JSON list of C-alpha atoms in Angstrom, two decimals:
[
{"chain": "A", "resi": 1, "resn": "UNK", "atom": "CA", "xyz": [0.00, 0.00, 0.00]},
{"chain": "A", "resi": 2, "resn": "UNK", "atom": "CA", "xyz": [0.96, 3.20, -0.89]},
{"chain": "A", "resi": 3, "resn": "UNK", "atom": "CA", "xyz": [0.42, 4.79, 2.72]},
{"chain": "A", "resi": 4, "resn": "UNK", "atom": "CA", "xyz": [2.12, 2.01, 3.87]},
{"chain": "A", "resi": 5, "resn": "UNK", "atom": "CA", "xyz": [6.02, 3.15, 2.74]},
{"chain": "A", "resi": 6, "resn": "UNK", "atom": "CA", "xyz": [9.77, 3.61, 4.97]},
{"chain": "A", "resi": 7, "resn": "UNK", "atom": "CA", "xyz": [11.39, 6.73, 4.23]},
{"chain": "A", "resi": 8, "resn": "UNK", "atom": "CA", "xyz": [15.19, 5.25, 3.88]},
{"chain": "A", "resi": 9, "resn": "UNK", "atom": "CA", "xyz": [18.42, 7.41, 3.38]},
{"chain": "A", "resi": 10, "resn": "UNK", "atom": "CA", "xyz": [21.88, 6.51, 2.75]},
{"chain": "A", "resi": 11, "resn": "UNK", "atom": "CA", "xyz": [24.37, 8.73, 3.67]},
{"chain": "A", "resi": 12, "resn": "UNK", "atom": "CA", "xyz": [28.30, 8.45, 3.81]},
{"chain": "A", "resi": 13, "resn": "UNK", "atom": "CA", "xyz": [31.11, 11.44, 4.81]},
{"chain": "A", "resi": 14, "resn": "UNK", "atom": "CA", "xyz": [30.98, 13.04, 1.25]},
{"chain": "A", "resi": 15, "resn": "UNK", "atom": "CA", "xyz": [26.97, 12.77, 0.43]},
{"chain": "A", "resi": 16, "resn": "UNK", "atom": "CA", "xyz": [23.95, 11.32, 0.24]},
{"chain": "A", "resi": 17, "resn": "UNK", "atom": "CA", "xyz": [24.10, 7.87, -1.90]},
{"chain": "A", "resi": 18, "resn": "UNK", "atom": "CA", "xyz": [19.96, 7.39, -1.79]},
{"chain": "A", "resi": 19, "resn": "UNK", "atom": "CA", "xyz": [16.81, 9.18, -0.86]},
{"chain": "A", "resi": 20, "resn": "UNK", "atom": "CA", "xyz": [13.33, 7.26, -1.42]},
{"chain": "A", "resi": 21, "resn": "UNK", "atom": "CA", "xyz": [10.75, 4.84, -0.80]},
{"chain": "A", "resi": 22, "resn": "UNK", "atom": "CA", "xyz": [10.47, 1.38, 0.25]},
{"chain": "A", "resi": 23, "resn": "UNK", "atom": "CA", "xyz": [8.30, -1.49, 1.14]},
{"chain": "A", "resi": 24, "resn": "UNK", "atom": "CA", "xyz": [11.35, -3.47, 2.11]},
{"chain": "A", "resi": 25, "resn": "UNK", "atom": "CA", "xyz": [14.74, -3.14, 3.96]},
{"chain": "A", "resi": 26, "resn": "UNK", "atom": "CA", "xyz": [17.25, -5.79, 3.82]},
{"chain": "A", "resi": 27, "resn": "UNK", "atom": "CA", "xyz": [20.46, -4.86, 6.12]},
{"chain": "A", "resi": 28, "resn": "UNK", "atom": "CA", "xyz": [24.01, -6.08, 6.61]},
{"chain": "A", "resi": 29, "resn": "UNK", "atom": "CA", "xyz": [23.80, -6.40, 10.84]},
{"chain": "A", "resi": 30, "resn": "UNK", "atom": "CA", "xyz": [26.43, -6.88, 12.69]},
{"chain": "A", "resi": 31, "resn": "UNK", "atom": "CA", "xyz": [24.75, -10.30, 14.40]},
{"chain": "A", "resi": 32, "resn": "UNK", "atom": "CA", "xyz": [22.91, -11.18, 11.20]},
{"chain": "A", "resi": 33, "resn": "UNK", "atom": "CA", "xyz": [21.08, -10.04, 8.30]},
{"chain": "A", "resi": 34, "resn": "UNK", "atom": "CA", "xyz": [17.63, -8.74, 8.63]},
{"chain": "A", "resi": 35, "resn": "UNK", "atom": "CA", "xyz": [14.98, -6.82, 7.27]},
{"chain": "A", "resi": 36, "resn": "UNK", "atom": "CA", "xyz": [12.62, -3.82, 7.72]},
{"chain": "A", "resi": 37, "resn": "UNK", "atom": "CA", "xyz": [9.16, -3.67, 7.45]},
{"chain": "A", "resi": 38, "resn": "UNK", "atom": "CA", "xyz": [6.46, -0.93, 7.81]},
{"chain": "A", "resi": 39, "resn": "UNK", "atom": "CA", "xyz": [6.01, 0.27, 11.89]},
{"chain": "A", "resi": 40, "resn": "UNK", "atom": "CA", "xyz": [9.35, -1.95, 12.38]},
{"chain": "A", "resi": 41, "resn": "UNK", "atom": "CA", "xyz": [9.86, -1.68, 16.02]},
{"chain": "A", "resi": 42, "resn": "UNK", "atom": "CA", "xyz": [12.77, 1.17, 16.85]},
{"chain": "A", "resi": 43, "resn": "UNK", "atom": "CA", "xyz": [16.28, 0.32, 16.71]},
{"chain": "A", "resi": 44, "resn": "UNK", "atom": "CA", "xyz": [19.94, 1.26, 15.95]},
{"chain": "A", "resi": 45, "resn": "UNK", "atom": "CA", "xyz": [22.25, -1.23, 15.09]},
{"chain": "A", "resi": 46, "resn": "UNK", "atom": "CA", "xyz": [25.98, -1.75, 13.46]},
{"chain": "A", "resi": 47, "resn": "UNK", "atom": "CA", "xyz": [26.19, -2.76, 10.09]},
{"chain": "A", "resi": 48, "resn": "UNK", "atom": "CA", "xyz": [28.93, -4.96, 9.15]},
{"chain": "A", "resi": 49, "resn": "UNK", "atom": "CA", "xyz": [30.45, -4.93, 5.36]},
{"chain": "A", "resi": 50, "resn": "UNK", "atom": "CA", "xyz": [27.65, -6.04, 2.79]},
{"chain": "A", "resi": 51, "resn": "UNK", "atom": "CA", "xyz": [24.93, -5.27, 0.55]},
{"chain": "A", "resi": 52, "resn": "UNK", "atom": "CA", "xyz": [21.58, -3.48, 1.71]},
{"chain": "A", "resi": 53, "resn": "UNK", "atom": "CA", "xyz": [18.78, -4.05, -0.59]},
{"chain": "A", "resi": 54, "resn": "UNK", "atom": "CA", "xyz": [16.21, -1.51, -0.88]},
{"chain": "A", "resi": 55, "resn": "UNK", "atom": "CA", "xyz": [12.97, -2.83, -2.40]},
{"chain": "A", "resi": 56, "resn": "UNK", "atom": "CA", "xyz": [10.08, -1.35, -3.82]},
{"chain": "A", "resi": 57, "resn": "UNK", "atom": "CA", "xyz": [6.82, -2.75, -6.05]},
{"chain": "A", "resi": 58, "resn": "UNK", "atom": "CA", "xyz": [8.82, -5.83, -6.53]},
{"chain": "A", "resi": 59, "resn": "UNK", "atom": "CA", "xyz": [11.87, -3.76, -7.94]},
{"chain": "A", "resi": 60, "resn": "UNK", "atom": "CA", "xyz": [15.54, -4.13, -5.80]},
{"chain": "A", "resi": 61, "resn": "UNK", "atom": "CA", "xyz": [18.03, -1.35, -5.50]},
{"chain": "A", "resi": 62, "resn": "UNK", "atom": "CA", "xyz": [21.59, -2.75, -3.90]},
{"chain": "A", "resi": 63, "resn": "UNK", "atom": "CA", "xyz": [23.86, -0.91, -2.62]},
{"chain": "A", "resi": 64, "resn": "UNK", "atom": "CA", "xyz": [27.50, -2.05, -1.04]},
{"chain": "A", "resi": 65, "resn": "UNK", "atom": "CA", "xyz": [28.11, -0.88, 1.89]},
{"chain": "A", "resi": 66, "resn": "UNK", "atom": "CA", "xyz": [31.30, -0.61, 4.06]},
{"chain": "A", "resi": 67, "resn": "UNK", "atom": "CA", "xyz": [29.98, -1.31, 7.78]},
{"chain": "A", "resi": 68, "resn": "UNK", "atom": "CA", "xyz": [28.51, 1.24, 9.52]},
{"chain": "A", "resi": 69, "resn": "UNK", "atom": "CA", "xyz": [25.15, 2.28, 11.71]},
{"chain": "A", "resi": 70, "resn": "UNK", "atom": "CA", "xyz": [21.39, 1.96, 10.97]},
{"chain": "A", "resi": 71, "resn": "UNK", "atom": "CA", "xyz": [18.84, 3.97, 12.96]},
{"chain": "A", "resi": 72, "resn": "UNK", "atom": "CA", "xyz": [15.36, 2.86, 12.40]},
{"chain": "A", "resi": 73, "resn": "UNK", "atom": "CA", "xyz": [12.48, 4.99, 13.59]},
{"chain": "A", "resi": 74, "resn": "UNK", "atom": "CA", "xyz": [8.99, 5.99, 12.62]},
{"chain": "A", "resi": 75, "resn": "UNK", "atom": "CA", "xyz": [9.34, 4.24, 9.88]},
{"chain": "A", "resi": 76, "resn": "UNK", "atom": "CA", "xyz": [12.28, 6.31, 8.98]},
{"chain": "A", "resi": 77, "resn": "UNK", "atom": "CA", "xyz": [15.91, 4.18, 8.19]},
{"chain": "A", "resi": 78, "resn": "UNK", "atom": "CA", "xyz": [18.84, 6.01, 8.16]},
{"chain": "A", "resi": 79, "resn": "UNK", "atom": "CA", "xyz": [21.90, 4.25, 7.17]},
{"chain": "A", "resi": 80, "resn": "UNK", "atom": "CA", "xyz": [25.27, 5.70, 8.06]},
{"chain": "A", "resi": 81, "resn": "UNK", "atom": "CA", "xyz": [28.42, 4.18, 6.38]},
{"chain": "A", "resi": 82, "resn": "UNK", "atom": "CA", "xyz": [32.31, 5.18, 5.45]},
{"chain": "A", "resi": 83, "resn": "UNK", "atom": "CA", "xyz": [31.47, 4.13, 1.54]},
{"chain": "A", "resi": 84, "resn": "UNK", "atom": "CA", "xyz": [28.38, 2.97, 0.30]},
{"chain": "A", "resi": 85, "resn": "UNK", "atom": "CA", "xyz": [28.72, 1.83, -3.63]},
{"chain": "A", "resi": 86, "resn": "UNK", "atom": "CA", "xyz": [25.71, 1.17, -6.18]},
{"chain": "A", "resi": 87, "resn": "UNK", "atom": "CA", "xyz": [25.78, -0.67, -9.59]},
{"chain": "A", "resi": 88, "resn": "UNK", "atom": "CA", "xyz": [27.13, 2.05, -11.84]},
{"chain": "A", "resi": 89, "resn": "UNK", "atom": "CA", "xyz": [29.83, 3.01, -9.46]},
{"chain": "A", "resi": 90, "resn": "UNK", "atom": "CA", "xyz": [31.32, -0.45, -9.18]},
{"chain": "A", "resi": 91, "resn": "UNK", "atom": "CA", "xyz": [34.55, -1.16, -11.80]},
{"chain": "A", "resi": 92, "resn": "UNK", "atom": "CA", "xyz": [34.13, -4.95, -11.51]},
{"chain": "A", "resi": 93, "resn": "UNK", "atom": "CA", "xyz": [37.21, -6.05, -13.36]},
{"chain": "A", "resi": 94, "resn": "UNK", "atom": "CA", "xyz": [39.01, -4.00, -10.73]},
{"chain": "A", "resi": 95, "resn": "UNK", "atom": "CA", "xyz": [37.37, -5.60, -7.84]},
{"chain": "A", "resi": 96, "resn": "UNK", "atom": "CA", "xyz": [38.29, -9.29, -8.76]},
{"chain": "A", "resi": 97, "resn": "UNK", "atom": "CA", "xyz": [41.39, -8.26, -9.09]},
{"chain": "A", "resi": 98, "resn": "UNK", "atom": "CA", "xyz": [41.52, -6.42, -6.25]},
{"chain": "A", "resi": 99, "resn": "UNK", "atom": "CA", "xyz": [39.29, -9.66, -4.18]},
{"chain": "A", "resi": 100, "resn": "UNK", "atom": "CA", "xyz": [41.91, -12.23, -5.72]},
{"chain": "A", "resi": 101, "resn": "UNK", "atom": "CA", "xyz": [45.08, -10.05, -4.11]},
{"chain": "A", "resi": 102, "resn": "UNK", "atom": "CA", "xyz": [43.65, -9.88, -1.02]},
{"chain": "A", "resi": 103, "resn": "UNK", "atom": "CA", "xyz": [42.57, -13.26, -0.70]},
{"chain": "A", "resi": 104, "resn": "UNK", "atom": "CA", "xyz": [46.28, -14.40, -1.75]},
{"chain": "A", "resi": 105, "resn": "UNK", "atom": "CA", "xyz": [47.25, -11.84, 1.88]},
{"chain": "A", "resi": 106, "resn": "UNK", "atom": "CA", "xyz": [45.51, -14.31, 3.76]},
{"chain": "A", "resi": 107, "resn": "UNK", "atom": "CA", "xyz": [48.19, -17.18, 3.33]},
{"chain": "A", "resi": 108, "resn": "UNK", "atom": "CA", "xyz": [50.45, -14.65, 4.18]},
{"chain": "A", "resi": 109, "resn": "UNK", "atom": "CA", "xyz": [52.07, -13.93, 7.80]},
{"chain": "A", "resi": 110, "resn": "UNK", "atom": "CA", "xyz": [49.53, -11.27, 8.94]},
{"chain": "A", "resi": 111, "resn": "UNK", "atom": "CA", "xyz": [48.69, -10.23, 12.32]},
{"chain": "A", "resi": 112, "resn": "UNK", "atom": "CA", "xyz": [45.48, -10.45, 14.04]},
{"chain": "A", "resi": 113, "resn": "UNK", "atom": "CA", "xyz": [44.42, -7.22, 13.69]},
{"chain": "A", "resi": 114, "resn": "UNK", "atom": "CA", "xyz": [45.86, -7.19, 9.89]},
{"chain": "A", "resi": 115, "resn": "UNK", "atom": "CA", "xyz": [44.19, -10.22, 9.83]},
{"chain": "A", "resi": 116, "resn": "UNK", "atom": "CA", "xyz": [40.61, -8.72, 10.70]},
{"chain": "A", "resi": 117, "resn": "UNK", "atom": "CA", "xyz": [41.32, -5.56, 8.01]},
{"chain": "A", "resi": 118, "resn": "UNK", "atom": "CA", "xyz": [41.80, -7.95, 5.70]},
{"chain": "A", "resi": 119, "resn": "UNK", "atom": "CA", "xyz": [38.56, -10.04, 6.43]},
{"chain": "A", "resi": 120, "resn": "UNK", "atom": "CA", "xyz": [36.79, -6.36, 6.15]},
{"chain": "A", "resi": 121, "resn": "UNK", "atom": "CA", "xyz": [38.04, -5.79, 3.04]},
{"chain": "A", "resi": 122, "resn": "UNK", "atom": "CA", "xyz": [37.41, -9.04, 1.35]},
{"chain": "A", "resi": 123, "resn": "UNK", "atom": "CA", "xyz": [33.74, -8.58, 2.89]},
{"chain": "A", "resi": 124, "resn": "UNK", "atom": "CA", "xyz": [33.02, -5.29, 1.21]},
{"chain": "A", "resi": 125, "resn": "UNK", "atom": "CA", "xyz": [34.83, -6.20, -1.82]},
{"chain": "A", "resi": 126, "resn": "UNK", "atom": "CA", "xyz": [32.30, -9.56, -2.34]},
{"chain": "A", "resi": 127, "resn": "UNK", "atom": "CA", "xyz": [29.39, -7.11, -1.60]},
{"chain": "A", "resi": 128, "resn": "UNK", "atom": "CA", "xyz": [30.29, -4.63, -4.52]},
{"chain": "A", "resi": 129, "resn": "UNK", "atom": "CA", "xyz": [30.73, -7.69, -7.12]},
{"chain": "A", "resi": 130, "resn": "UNK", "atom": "CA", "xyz": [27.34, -8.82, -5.81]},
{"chain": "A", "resi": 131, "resn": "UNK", "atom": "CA", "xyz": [26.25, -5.56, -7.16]},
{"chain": "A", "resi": 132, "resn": "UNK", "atom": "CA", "xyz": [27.45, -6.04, -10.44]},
{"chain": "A", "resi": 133, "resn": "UNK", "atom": "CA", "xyz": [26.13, -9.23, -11.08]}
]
């Protein structure tokens, strides 16, 4: 139903990545994915690297995004993230690339904490090649 609609915004350091409409929420949370309905209960939660899907009349927007926060309230979503990528933005030929070298860093002798940059990376990496695709 028309009446029935989340406001959502996407917004990263530089500017505002989305503004619009949706029946349908689907978020990156830090425990686990989950999604957004209309009169969703409120909540803020961290996002971890991964795609949010924005849907509307059976239509998906993606977008990548690089962790972050989520605020949902009165049916309202604001989504708060370093980078946040969509389709056209996304050189995929690049991001293989860039997926297969960091991938090959893993065998490599890393320490924990480069160890847990590098899992970030590969994360949002495999969400922007989802967008592609």
């Amino acid at each position: 139903m028309a009446d029935q609609l989340i406001e959502v915004e996407i917004i990263t350091p530089s500017r505002s990545v989305f503004k619009g409409k949706a029946d349908m929420v689907t978020l990156p949370g830090a425990v686990s994915e989950f999604q957004v309905l209309y009169n969703h209960a409120p909540i803020v939660s961290s996002l971890v690297p991964g795609l949010v899907k924005i849907e509307l009349n059976g239509e998906v927007n993606k977008f990548a995004v690089d962790g972050g926060l989520v605020e949902i309230r009165d049916n309202y979503i604001s989504i708060i993230s370093p980078i946040a990528d969509s389709k056209g933005t996304i050189d995929a030929p690049a991001m293989e690339a860039k997926l297969k070298e960091s991938k090959a860093r893993i065998l490599t002798n890393l320490s924990d904490q480069e160890l847990e940059e590098l899992r970030h990376d590969i994360q949002f990496i495999e969400a922007q090649l989802k967008i592609t695709q």
